[in-house]
PDB file of C-alpha atoms and ligand atoms in Angstrom:
ATOM      1  CA  UNK A   1     -10.982   6.246 -14.821  1.00 91.00           C
ATOM      2  CA  UNK A   2      -7.883   4.145 -14.097  1.00 96.00           C
ATOM      3  CA  UNK A   3      -9.604   1.328 -12.185  1.00 98.00           C
ATOM      4  CA  UNK A   4     -13.000   1.117 -13.908  1.00 96.00           C
ATOM      5  CA  UNK A   5     -14.358  -2.468 -13.716  1.00 90.00           C
ATOM      6  CA  UNK A   6     -11.635  -3.530 -11.282  1.00 98.00           C
ATOM      7  CA  UNK A   7     -12.652  -5.000  -7.933  1.00 98.00           C
ATOM      8  CA  UNK A   8     -10.691  -3.981  -4.846  1.00 98.00           C
ATOM      9  CA  UNK A   9     -10.919  -5.670  -1.473  1.00 98.00           C
ATOM     10  CA  UNK A  10      -9.575  -3.401   1.273  1.00 98.00           C
ATOM     11  CA  UNK A  11      -9.345  -4.996   4.710  1.00 98.00           C
ATOM     12  CA  UNK A  12      -9.609  -2.742   7.764  1.00 98.00           C
ATOM     13  CA  UNK A  13     -11.193   0.033   5.716  1.00 98.00           C
ATOM     14  CA  UNK A  14     -13.751   1.372   8.189  1.00 98.00           C
ATOM     15  CA  UNK A  15     -11.222   3.935   9.437  1.00 96.00           C
ATOM     16  CA  UNK A  16      -7.728   5.379   9.126  1.00 96.00           C
ATOM     17  CA  UNK A  17      -5.346   4.268   6.377  1.00 98.00           C
ATOM     18  CA  UNK A  18      -7.672   1.611   4.930  1.00 98.00           C
ATOM     19  CA  UNK A  19     -10.524   4.081   4.526  1.00 98.00           C
ATOM     20  CA  UNK A  20      -8.207   6.546   2.765  1.00 98.00           C
ATOM     21  CA  UNK A  21      -7.073   3.772   0.395  1.00 98.00           C
ATOM     22  CA  UNK A  22     -10.694   2.719  -0.266  1.00 98.00           C
ATOM     23  CA  UNK A  23     -11.552   6.333  -1.138  1.00 98.00           C
ATOM     24  CA  UNK A  24      -8.560   6.696  -3.465  1.00 98.00           C
ATOM     25  CA  UNK A  25      -9.366   3.469  -5.344  1.00 98.00           C
ATOM     26  CA  UNK A  26     -13.083   4.285  -5.568  1.00 98.00           C
ATOM     27  CA  UNK A  27     -12.283   7.752  -6.928  1.00 98.00           C
ATOM     28  CA  UNK A  28     -10.574   5.951  -9.824  1.00 98.00           C
ATOM     29  CA  UNK A  29     -13.682   3.852 -10.475  1.00 98.00           C
ATOM     30  CA  UNK A  30     -12.879   0.626  -8.584  1.00 98.00           C
ATOM     31  CA  UNK A  31     -15.715  -1.439  -7.144  1.00 98.00           C
ATOM     32  CA  UNK A  32     -14.696  -1.639  -3.490  1.00 98.00           C
ATOM     33  CA  UNK A  33     -15.437  -4.205  -0.825  1.00 98.00           C
ATOM     34  CA  UNK A  34     -14.976  -2.647   2.598  1.00 98.00           C
ATOM     35  CA  UNK A  35     -14.166  -4.589   5.755  1.00 98.00           C
ATOM     36  CA  UNK A  36     -13.619  -3.770   9.411  1.00 98.00           C
ATOM     37  CA  UNK A  37     -15.423  -3.074  12.630  1.00 98.00           C
ATOM     38  CA  UNK A  38     -17.417  -0.029  13.699  1.00 97.00           C
ATOM     39  CA  UNK A  39     -20.764   1.624  14.155  1.00 97.00           C
ATOM     40  CA  UNK A  40     -23.373   0.247  11.703  1.00 97.00           C
ATOM     41  CA  UNK A  41     -24.755   3.655  10.704  1.00 98.00           C
ATOM     42  CA  UNK A  42     -21.248   5.062  10.130  1.00 97.00           C
ATOM     43  CA  UNK A  43     -20.297   2.044   8.027  1.00 98.00           C
ATOM     44  CA  UNK A  44     -23.438   2.485   5.918  1.00 98.00           C
ATOM     45  CA  UNK A  45     -22.471   6.121   5.365  1.00 98.00           C
ATOM     46  CA  UNK A  46     -18.942   5.071   4.315  1.00 98.00           C
ATOM     47  CA  UNK A  47     -20.347   2.461   1.926  1.00 98.00           C
ATOM     48  CA  UNK A  48     -22.672   5.055   0.342  1.00 98.00           C
ATOM     49  CA  UNK A  49     -19.793   7.517   0.024  1.00 98.00           C
ATOM     50  CA  UNK A  50     -17.572   4.901  -1.658  1.00 98.00           C
ATOM     51  CA  UNK A  51     -20.337   3.909  -4.114  1.00 98.00           C
ATOM     52  CA  UNK A  52     -20.892   7.572  -4.944  1.00 98.00           C
ATOM     53  CA  UNK A  53     -17.166   8.119  -5.514  1.00 98.00           C
ATOM     54  CA  UNK A  54     -16.812   5.142  -7.850  1.00 97.00           C
ATOM     55  CA  UNK A  55     -20.207   5.565  -9.504  1.00 97.00           C
ATOM     56  CA  UNK A  56     -20.398   1.786  -9.135  1.00 96.00           C
ATOM     57  CA  UNK A  57     -21.212  -0.922  -6.606  1.00 96.00           C
ATOM     58  CA  UNK A  58     -19.668  -0.953  -3.143  1.00 98.00           C
ATOM     59  CA  UNK A  59     -20.006  -3.706  -0.597  1.00 98.00           C
ATOM     60  CA  UNK A  60     -19.066  -4.410   3.017  1.00 98.00           C
ATOM     61  CA  UNK A  61     -18.029  -7.493   4.969  1.00 98.00           C
ATOM     62  CA  UNK A  62     -17.945  -7.593   8.761  1.00 98.00           C
ATOM     63  CA  UNK A  63     -15.509 -10.551   8.665  1.00 98.00           C
ATOM     64  CA  UNK A  64     -13.336 -10.895  11.742  1.00 98.00           C
ATOM     65  CA  UNK A  65      -9.963 -11.489  10.124  1.00 98.00           C
ATOM     66  CA  UNK A  66      -8.685 -13.462  13.085  1.00 98.00           C
ATOM     67  CA  UNK A  67     -10.998 -16.251  11.843  1.00 98.00           C
ATOM     68  CA  UNK A  68      -9.946 -18.055   8.636  1.00 98.00           C
ATOM     69  CA  UNK A  69     -13.514 -19.284   7.958  1.00 98.00           C
ATOM     70  CA  UNK A  70     -14.753 -15.674   8.012  1.00 98.00           C
ATOM     71  CA  UNK A  71     -12.042 -14.734   5.497  1.00 98.00           C
ATOM     72  CA  UNK A  72     -13.198 -17.510   3.166  1.00 98.00           C
ATOM     73  CA  UNK A  73     -16.748 -16.211   3.413  1.00 98.00           C
ATOM     74  CA  UNK A  74     -15.655 -12.593   2.810  1.00 98.00           C
ATOM     75  CA  UNK A  75     -13.839 -13.511  -0.431  1.00 98.00           C
ATOM     76  CA  UNK A  76     -16.819 -15.611  -1.599  1.00 98.00           C
ATOM     77  CA  UNK A  77     -19.238 -12.742  -0.868  1.00 98.00           C
ATOM     78  CA  UNK A  78     -16.985 -10.261  -2.652  1.00 98.00           C
ATOM     79  CA  UNK A  79     -16.811 -12.537  -5.691  1.00 98.00           C
ATOM     80  CA  UNK A  80     -20.620 -12.966  -5.712  1.00 98.00           C
ATOM     81  CA  UNK A  81     -21.497  -9.318  -5.200  1.00 97.00           C
ATOM     82  CA  UNK A  82     -18.742  -7.437  -7.046  1.00 98.00           C
ATOM     83  CA  UNK A  83     -16.511  -9.976  -8.826  1.00 98.00           C
ATOM     84  CA  UNK A  84     -13.247 -11.586  -7.778  1.00 98.00           C
ATOM     85  CA  UNK A  85     -10.752  -9.038  -6.471  1.00 98.00           C
ATOM     86  CA  UNK A  86      -7.887  -8.056  -8.747  1.00 98.00           C
ATOM     87  CA  UNK A  87      -6.679  -5.544  -6.149  1.00 98.00           C
ATOM     88  CA  UNK A  88      -6.134  -6.848  -2.631  1.00 98.00           C
ATOM     89  CA  UNK A  89      -5.169  -4.397   0.084  1.00 99.00           C
ATOM     90  CA  UNK A  90      -4.214  -6.195   3.290  1.00 98.00           C
ATOM     91  CA  UNK A  91      -4.464  -3.364   5.757  1.00 98.00           C
ATOM     92  CA  UNK A  92      -6.326  -4.470   8.909  1.00 98.00           C
ATOM     93  CA  UNK A  93      -4.104  -4.412  11.958  1.00 95.00           C
ATOM     94  CA  UNK A  94      -4.124  -4.412  15.742  1.00 92.00           C
ATOM     95  CA  UNK A  95      -1.544  -3.505  18.349  1.00 89.00           C
ATOM     96  CA  UNK A  96      -0.778  -4.354  21.956  1.00 88.00           C
ATOM     97  CA  UNK A  97       2.072  -2.876  23.978  1.00 86.00           C
ATOM     98  CA  UNK A  98       3.630  -4.888  26.796  1.00 88.00           C
ATOM     99  CA  UNK A  99       7.016  -6.276  27.897  1.00 91.00           C
ATOM    100  CA  UNK A 100       7.559  -9.727  26.408  1.00 95.00           C
ATOM    101  CA  UNK A 101       7.553 -11.644  29.685  1.00 94.00           C
ATOM    102  CA  UNK A 102       4.106 -10.333  30.577  1.00 93.00           C
ATOM    103  CA  UNK A 103       2.734 -10.211  27.025  1.00 95.00           C
ATOM    104  CA  UNK A 104      -0.717 -11.865  27.186  1.00 96.00           C
ATOM    105  CA  UNK A 105      -0.666 -15.020  25.030  1.00 98.00           C
ATOM    106  CA  UNK A 106      -4.148 -14.272  23.672  1.00 98.00           C
ATOM    107  CA  UNK A 107      -2.972 -10.825  22.472  1.00 96.00           C
ATOM    108  CA  UNK A 108       0.047 -12.453  20.805  1.00 98.00           C
ATOM    109  CA  UNK A 109      -2.282 -14.902  19.001  1.00 98.00           C
ATOM    110  CA  UNK A 110      -4.662 -12.125  17.942  1.00 98.00           C
ATOM    111  CA  UNK A 111      -1.880  -9.919  16.533  1.00 97.00           C
ATOM    112  CA  UNK A 112      -0.401 -12.852  14.626  1.00 98.00           C
ATOM    113  CA  UNK A 113      -3.833 -13.843  13.286  1.00 98.00           C
ATOM    114  CA  UNK A 114      -4.972 -10.377  12.132  1.00 98.00           C
ATOM    115  CA  UNK A 115      -1.656  -8.765  11.155  1.00 98.00           C
ATOM    116  CA  UNK A 116       0.037 -11.800   9.561  1.00 98.00           C
ATOM    117  CA  UNK A 117      -2.042 -14.971   9.049  1.00 98.00           C
ATOM    118  CA  UNK A 118      -4.974 -13.053   7.524  1.00 99.00           C
ATOM    119  CA  UNK A 119      -2.560 -11.731   4.869  1.00 99.00           C
ATOM    120  CA  UNK A 120      -1.700 -15.340   4.004  1.00 99.00           C
ATOM    121  CA  UNK A 121      -5.360 -16.410   3.825  1.00 98.00           C
ATOM    122  CA  UNK A 122      -6.588 -13.517   1.657  1.00 98.00           C
ATOM    123  CA  UNK A 123      -3.564 -13.876  -0.638  1.00 98.00           C
ATOM    124  CA  UNK A 124      -3.931 -17.623  -1.158  1.00 98.00           C
ATOM    125  CA  UNK A 125      -7.635 -17.171  -1.915  1.00 98.00           C
ATOM    126  CA  UNK A 126      -7.290 -14.170  -4.281  1.00 98.00           C
ATOM    127  CA  UNK A 127      -4.129 -15.045  -6.206  1.00 98.00           C
ATOM    128  CA  UNK A 128      -5.573 -17.795  -8.480  1.00 98.00           C
ATOM    129  CA  UNK A 129      -8.121 -15.483 -10.169  1.00 98.00           C
ATOM    130  CA  UNK A 130      -5.516 -12.693 -10.495  1.00 98.00           C
ATOM    131  CA  UNK A 131      -3.219 -15.154 -12.254  1.00 98.00           C
ATOM    132  CA  UNK A 132      -6.026 -16.327 -14.516  1.00 98.00           C
ATOM    133  CA  UNK A 133      -6.740 -12.732 -15.467  1.00 97.00           C
ATOM    134  CA  UNK A 134      -3.033 -11.966 -15.933  1.00 98.00           C
ATOM    135  CA  UNK A 135      -3.307  -8.858 -13.760  1.00 98.00           C
ATOM    136  CA  UNK A 136      -3.328  -8.241 -10.043  1.00 98.00           C
ATOM    137  CA  UNK A 137      -2.078  -5.992  -7.293  1.00 98.00           C
ATOM    138  CA  UNK A 138      -1.477  -7.132  -3.718  1.00 99.00           C
ATOM    139  CA  UNK A 139      -0.517  -4.310  -1.388  1.00 99.00           C
ATOM    140  CA  UNK A 140       0.147  -4.975   2.277  1.00 98.00           C
ATOM    141  CA  UNK A 141       0.200  -2.224   4.878  1.00 98.00           C
ATOM    142  CA  UNK A 142       3.284  -3.201   6.861  1.00 98.00           C
ATOM    143  CA  UNK A 143       5.010  -0.598   9.069  1.00 97.00           C
ATOM    144  CA  UNK A 144       8.384   0.932   9.917  1.00 97.00           C
ATOM    145  CA  UNK A 145       8.193  -1.920  12.431  1.00 96.00           C
ATOM    146  CA  UNK A 146       8.661  -4.354   9.527  1.00 98.00           C
ATOM    147  CA  UNK A 147      12.227  -3.023   9.311  1.00 98.00           C
ATOM    148  CA  UNK A 148      13.179  -1.891  12.823  1.00 97.00           C
ATOM    149  CA  UNK A 149      11.919  -2.627  16.323  1.00 94.00           C
ATOM    150  CA  UNK A 150      10.671  -0.748  19.358  1.00 88.00           C
ATOM    151  CA  UNK A 151      10.590  -2.240  22.852  1.00 87.00           C
ATOM    152  CA  UNK A 152       7.338  -3.727  24.172  1.00 87.00           C
ATOM    153  CA  UNK A 153       5.920  -4.359  20.710  1.00 90.00           C
ATOM    154  CA  UNK A 154       7.293  -7.884  20.169  1.00 95.00           C
ATOM    155  CA  UNK A 155       4.155  -9.353  18.596  1.00 96.00           C
ATOM    156  CA  UNK A 156       3.542  -6.391  16.290  1.00 95.00           C
ATOM    157  CA  UNK A 157       7.202  -6.209  15.219  1.00 97.00           C
ATOM    158  CA  UNK A 158       7.349  -9.976  14.621  1.00 98.00           C
ATOM    159  CA  UNK A 159       4.102  -9.919  12.616  1.00 98.00           C
ATOM    160  CA  UNK A 160       5.121  -6.909  10.499  1.00 98.00           C
ATOM    161  CA  UNK A 161       8.577  -8.400   9.778  1.00 98.00           C
ATOM    162  CA  UNK A 162       6.614 -11.500   8.751  1.00 98.00           C
ATOM    163  CA  UNK A 163       4.454  -9.457   6.377  1.00 99.00           C
ATOM    164  CA  UNK A 164       7.583  -8.015   4.736  1.00 98.00           C
ATOM    165  CA  UNK A 165       9.043 -11.508   4.216  1.00 98.00           C
ATOM    166  CA  UNK A 166       5.756 -12.966   3.011  1.00 99.00           C
ATOM    167  CA  UNK A 167       5.435 -10.096   0.506  1.00 99.00           C
ATOM    168  CA  UNK A 168       8.848 -10.873  -1.008  1.00 98.00           C
ATOM    169  CA  UNK A 169       8.162 -14.589  -1.282  1.00 98.00           C
ATOM    170  CA  UNK A 170       4.764 -14.225  -3.003  1.00 98.00           C
ATOM    171  CA  UNK A 171       6.163 -11.504  -5.297  1.00 98.00           C
ATOM    172  CA  UNK A 172       8.663 -14.049  -6.620  1.00 98.00           C
ATOM    173  CA  UNK A 173       5.971 -16.706  -7.056  1.00 98.00           C
ATOM    174  CA  UNK A 174       3.707 -14.356  -9.037  1.00 98.00           C
ATOM    175  CA  UNK A 175       6.395 -12.428 -10.932  1.00 98.00           C
ATOM    176  CA  UNK A 176       5.589 -13.867 -14.380  1.00 98.00           C
ATOM    177  CA  UNK A 177       1.809 -13.625 -13.991  1.00 98.00           C
ATOM    178  CA  UNK A 178       1.186  -9.863 -14.165  1.00 98.00           C
ATOM    179  CA  UNK A 179       0.644  -9.755 -10.412  1.00 98.00           C
ATOM    180  CA  UNK A 180       2.752  -7.423  -8.267  1.00 98.00           C
ATOM    181  CA  UNK A 181       3.067  -7.857  -4.502  1.00 99.00           C
ATOM    182  CA  UNK A 182       4.430  -5.048  -2.349  1.00 99.00           C
ATOM    183  CA  UNK A 183       4.218  -3.587   1.093  1.00 98.00           C
ATOM    184  CA  UNK A 184       4.047   0.000   2.244  1.00 98.00           C
ATOM    185  CA  UNK A 185       5.747   0.750   5.535  1.00 98.00           C
ATOM    186  CA  UNK A 186       4.507   3.930   7.166  1.00 98.00           C
ATOM    187  CA  UNK A 187       5.954   5.538  10.258  1.00 97.00           C
ATOM    188  CA  UNK A 188       3.440   7.191  12.591  1.00 94.00           C
ATOM    189  CA  UNK A 189       0.296   8.022  10.655  1.00 95.00           C
ATOM    190  CA  UNK A 190      -2.303  10.468  11.874  1.00 89.00           C
ATOM    191  CA  UNK A 191      -5.273   8.157  12.531  1.00 90.00           C
ATOM    192  CA  UNK A 192      -7.816   8.139  15.363  1.00 77.00           C
ATOM    193  CA  UNK A 193      -5.825   5.232  16.791  1.00 70.00           C
ATOM    194  CA  UNK A 194      -2.827   7.526  17.335  1.00 79.00           C
ATOM    195  CA  UNK A 195      -4.889  10.619  18.187  1.00 80.00           C
ATOM    196  CA  UNK A 196      -6.670   8.740  20.985  1.00 74.00           C
ATOM    197  CA  UNK A 197      -3.360   7.967  22.705  1.00 69.00           C
ATOM    198  CA  UNK A 198      -2.492  11.649  23.188  1.00 79.00           C
ATOM    199  CA  UNK A 199      -4.759  12.734  26.100  1.00 80.00           C
ATOM    200  CA  UNK A 200      -3.832   9.683  28.227  1.00 75.00           C
ATOM    201  CA  UNK A 201      -0.129  10.161  27.561  1.00 75.00           C
ATOM    202  CA  UNK A 202      -0.406  13.878  28.443  1.00 80.00           C
ATOM    203  CA  UNK A 203      -1.942  12.911  31.780  1.00 79.00           C
ATOM    204  CA  UNK A 204       0.398  10.001  32.505  1.00 76.00           C
ATOM    205  CA  UNK A 205       3.595  11.922  31.754  1.00 80.00           C
ATOM    206  CA  UNK A 206       2.520  15.437  32.746  1.00 87.00           C
ATOM    207  CA  UNK A 207       3.329  16.680  29.255  1.00 87.00           C
ATOM    208  CA  UNK A 208       1.746  19.161  26.890  1.00 93.00           C
ATOM    209  CA  UNK A 209       0.144  17.975  23.653  1.00 89.00           C
ATOM    210  CA  UNK A 210       3.157  19.286  21.698  1.00 90.00           C
ATOM    211  CA  UNK A 211       5.587  17.409  23.963  1.00 89.00           C
ATOM    212  CA  UNK A 212       3.689  14.146  23.592  1.00 82.00           C
ATOM    213  CA  UNK A 213       3.589  14.493  19.825  1.00 86.00           C
ATOM    214  CA  UNK A 214       7.251  15.474  19.372  1.00 87.00           C
ATOM    215  CA  UNK A 215       9.086  13.785  22.261  1.00 86.00           C
ATOM    216  CA  UNK A 216       7.071  10.579  22.557  1.00 80.00           C
ATOM    217  CA  UNK A 217       5.275   9.727  19.318  1.00 85.00           C
ATOM    218  CA  UNK A 218       7.508  11.472  16.818  1.00 91.00           C
ATOM    219  CA  UNK A 219      10.827  10.977  18.607  1.00 91.00           C
ATOM    220  CA  UNK A 220      11.935   8.482  15.936  1.00 88.00           C
ATOM    221  CA  UNK A 221      10.489  10.410  12.992  1.00 94.00           C
ATOM    222  CA  UNK A 222      12.957  13.063  11.754  1.00 94.00           C
ATOM    223  CA  UNK A 223      10.322  15.098   9.864  1.00 94.00           C
ATOM    224  CA  UNK A 224       8.529  15.607  13.218  1.00 91.00           C
ATOM    225  CA  UNK A 225       5.202  15.386  11.496  1.00 92.00           C
ATOM    226  CA  UNK A 226       2.722  12.569  11.160  1.00 94.00           C
ATOM    227  CA  UNK A 227       2.254  10.834   7.831  1.00 96.00           C
ATOM    228  CA  UNK A 228      -1.251  11.541   6.516  1.00 96.00           C
ATOM    229  CA  UNK A 229      -3.503   8.598   5.529  1.00 97.00           C
ATOM    230  CA  UNK A 230      -3.973  10.190   2.070  1.00 98.00           C
ATOM    231  CA  UNK A 231      -0.206  10.034   1.505  1.00 98.00           C
ATOM    232  CA  UNK A 232      -0.265   6.266   2.037  1.00 98.00           C
ATOM    233  CA  UNK A 233      -3.355   6.018  -0.175  1.00 98.00           C
ATOM    234  CA  UNK A 234      -1.602   7.898  -3.002  1.00 98.00           C
ATOM    235  CA  UNK A 235       1.268   5.419  -2.961  1.00 98.00           C
ATOM    236  CA  UNK A 236      -1.150   2.468  -2.957  1.00 98.00           C
ATOM    237  CA  UNK A 237      -2.939   3.994  -5.949  1.00 98.00           C
ATOM    238  CA  UNK A 238       0.374   4.522  -7.729  1.00 98.00           C
ATOM    239  CA  UNK A 239       1.191   0.827  -7.258  1.00 98.00           C
ATOM    240  CA  UNK A 240      -2.042   0.016  -9.140  1.00 98.00           C
ATOM    241  CA  UNK A 241      -0.947   2.040 -12.175  1.00 98.00           C
ATOM    242  CA  UNK A 242       0.395   0.266 -15.280  1.00 96.00           C
ATOM    243  CA  UNK A 243       3.756   2.064 -14.967  1.00 97.00           C
ATOM    244  CA  UNK A 244       4.247   0.460 -11.528  1.00 98.00           C
ATOM    245  CA  UNK A 245       4.247  -3.009 -13.107  1.00 98.00           C
ATOM    246  CA  UNK A 246       7.941  -3.555 -12.427  1.00 98.00           C
ATOM    247  CA  UNK A 247       7.691  -2.670  -8.740  1.00 98.00           C
ATOM    248  CA  UNK A 248       7.276  -5.995  -6.994  1.00 98.00           C
ATOM    249  CA  UNK A 249       8.641  -7.526  -3.821  1.00 98.00           C
ATOM    250  CA  UNK A 250       9.379  -4.021  -2.530  1.00 98.00           C
ATOM    251  CA  UNK A 251       9.012  -2.690   0.978  1.00 98.00           C
ATOM    252  CA  UNK A 252       8.299   0.998   0.404  1.00 98.00           C
ATOM    253  CA  UNK A 253       9.013   3.186   3.407  1.00 98.00           C
ATOM    254  CA  UNK A 254       6.932   6.259   4.125  1.00 98.00           C
ATOM    255  CA  UNK A 255       8.251   7.118   7.545  1.00 97.00           C
ATOM    256  CA  UNK A 256       9.641  10.659   7.462  1.00 97.00           C
ATOM    257  CA  UNK A 257      13.197   9.295   7.536  1.00 97.00           C
ATOM    258  CA  UNK A 258      12.727   7.041  10.609  1.00 97.00           C
ATOM    259  CA  UNK A 259      14.465   3.975   9.129  1.00 97.00           C
ATOM    260  CA  UNK A 260      17.198   6.031   7.413  1.00 97.00           C
ATOM    261  CA  UNK A 261      18.802   6.634  10.809  1.00 94.00           C
TER     262      UNK A 261
HETATM  263  P1  LIG B   1      -7.216   1.952  12.525  1.00 87.44           P
HETATM  264  O1  LIG B   1      -7.445   1.407  13.884  1.00 87.44           O
HETATM  265  O2  LIG B   1      -7.781   3.297  12.162  1.00 87.44           O
HETATM  266  O3  LIG B   1      -7.706   0.898  11.422  1.00 87.44           O
HETATM  267  C1  LIG B   1      -7.632  -0.480  11.636  1.00 87.44           C
HETATM  268  C2  LIG B   1      -8.713  -1.156  10.812  1.00 87.44           C
HETATM  269  O4  LIG B   1      -8.619  -2.580  11.007  1.00 87.44           O
HETATM  270  C3  LIG B   1     -10.128  -0.760  11.239  1.00 87.44           C
HETATM  271  O5  LIG B   1     -10.966  -0.702  10.109  1.00 87.44           O
HETATM  272  C4  LIG B   1     -10.550  -1.922  12.154  1.00 87.44           C
HETATM  273  O6  LIG B   1     -11.947  -2.082  12.262  1.00 87.44           O
HETATM  274  C5  LIG B   1      -9.897  -3.072  11.400  1.00 87.44           C
HETATM  275  N1  LIG B   1      -9.736  -4.284  12.211  1.00 87.44           N
HETATM  276  C6  LIG B   1      -9.150  -4.426  13.421  1.00 87.44           C
HETATM  277  N2  LIG B   1      -9.239  -5.704  13.825  1.00 87.44           N
HETATM  278  C7  LIG B   1      -9.900  -6.389  12.858  1.00 87.44           C
HETATM  279  C8  LIG B   1     -10.311  -7.742  12.701  1.00 87.44           C
HETATM  280  N3  LIG B   1     -10.067  -8.678  13.634  1.00 87.44           N
HETATM  281  N4  LIG B   1     -10.986  -8.084  11.578  1.00 87.44           N
HETATM  282  C9  LIG B   1     -11.272  -7.156  10.634  1.00 87.44           C
HETATM  283  N5  LIG B   1     -10.900  -5.862  10.732  1.00 87.44           N
HETATM  284  C10 LIG B   1     -10.233  -5.485  11.830  1.00 87.44           C
HETATM  285  O7  LIG B   1      -5.640   1.962  12.344  1.00 87.44           O
HETATM  286  P2  LIG B   1      -4.690   2.444  11.160  1.00 87.44           P
HETATM  287  O8  LIG B   1      -3.671   3.275  11.814  1.00 87.44           O
HETATM  288  O9  LIG B   1      -5.420   2.987   9.996  1.00 87.44           O
HETATM  289  O10 LIG B   1      -4.019   1.030  10.790  1.00 87.44           O
HETATM  290  C11 LIG B   1      -4.159   0.399   9.532  1.00 87.44           C
HETATM  291  C12 LIG B   1      -2.906  -0.415   9.256  1.00 87.44           C
HETATM  292  O11 LIG B   1      -1.774   0.453   9.220  1.00 87.44           O
HETATM  293  C13 LIG B   1      -2.580  -1.474  10.320  1.00 87.44           C
HETATM  294  O12 LIG B   1      -2.116  -2.653   9.684  1.00 87.44           O
HETATM  295  C14 LIG B   1      -1.461  -0.831  11.123  1.00 87.44           C
HETATM  296  O13 LIG B   1      -0.637  -1.783  11.719  1.00 87.44           O
HETATM  297  C15 LIG B   1      -0.743  -0.076  10.017  1.00 87.44           C
HETATM  298  N6  LIG B   1       0.111   1.022  10.472  1.00 87.44           N
HETATM  299  C16 LIG B   1      -0.400   2.065  11.184  1.00 87.44           C
HETATM  300  C17 LIG B   1       0.445   3.090  11.588  1.00 87.44           C
HETATM  301  C18 LIG B   1      -0.053   4.292  12.379  1.00 87.44           C
HETATM  302  O14 LIG B   1       0.778   5.039  12.905  1.00 87.44           O
HETATM  303  N7  LIG B   1      -1.343   4.555  12.461  1.00 87.44           N
HETATM  304  C19 LIG B   1       1.799   3.036  11.272  1.00 87.44           C
HETATM  305  C20 LIG B   1       2.278   1.942  10.541  1.00 87.44           C
HETATM  306  C21 LIG B   1       1.411   0.940  10.140  1.00 87.44           C
END
């Protein structure tokens, strides 16, 4: 198996894209540390599934990534229980939609903390052992919104542009150490987060499900279909392969053509 004896920390892996990435890495033998919020029994089930997939240890941290001290503790626990991570997937993210002049300051701070500052904290804590080992992979889930904007998403767009810039800078710093640093920028991905928006939008706009999906959510996405979490996971897994060793500092779009327009 490709990732046998490698330790992968996947933030925001209790659902959606992060869970798909955790599954893909575990299926290649990685020892995975999960992180994110959710129902305790469901998380236990996910942890068991991941351990079964990898035929190795799996662990879970409930760290709230908006809190730097909790991030410190999560990395220390991961190192104690599984080993220091040589694969770091910065995936946790939150969103809030509001015009800038009425954007709640606490939501701005939360989005910056989880979507951007947490990426800095995990990276600064994990990079030294990757360098020592001479091998590492840092993969950040950015977004099409790291390249282009939409109205009413100022905090998210600013944070994701920040992730793209941070990725490039750290890639240059680690370029001679066997550590690659990249981001993946999906368009709309079919996760419960997106699925849950559909009924309310149908009601609010008097639209059918098809109309909401095509004219609202997928209006910017030329393929008119959602990206699947497993597609993002496959690209993340590819970036962990030896033949991806020269891909670093890249912002890899997976957006059905959105940012080609
Ligand atoms: P999701 O809501 O299914 O997953 C988000 C994960 O982050 C969950 O595990 C959640 O518990 C965790 N999380 C949220 N706040 C946290 C916190 N403070 N501390 C720790 N964990 C926290 O959403 P998703 O669509 O899978 O999103 C994953 C990533 O993909 C995010 O960074 C998001 O911005 C990005 N993304 C999503 C889409 C999309 O259309 N779904 C598109 C582009 C980028």
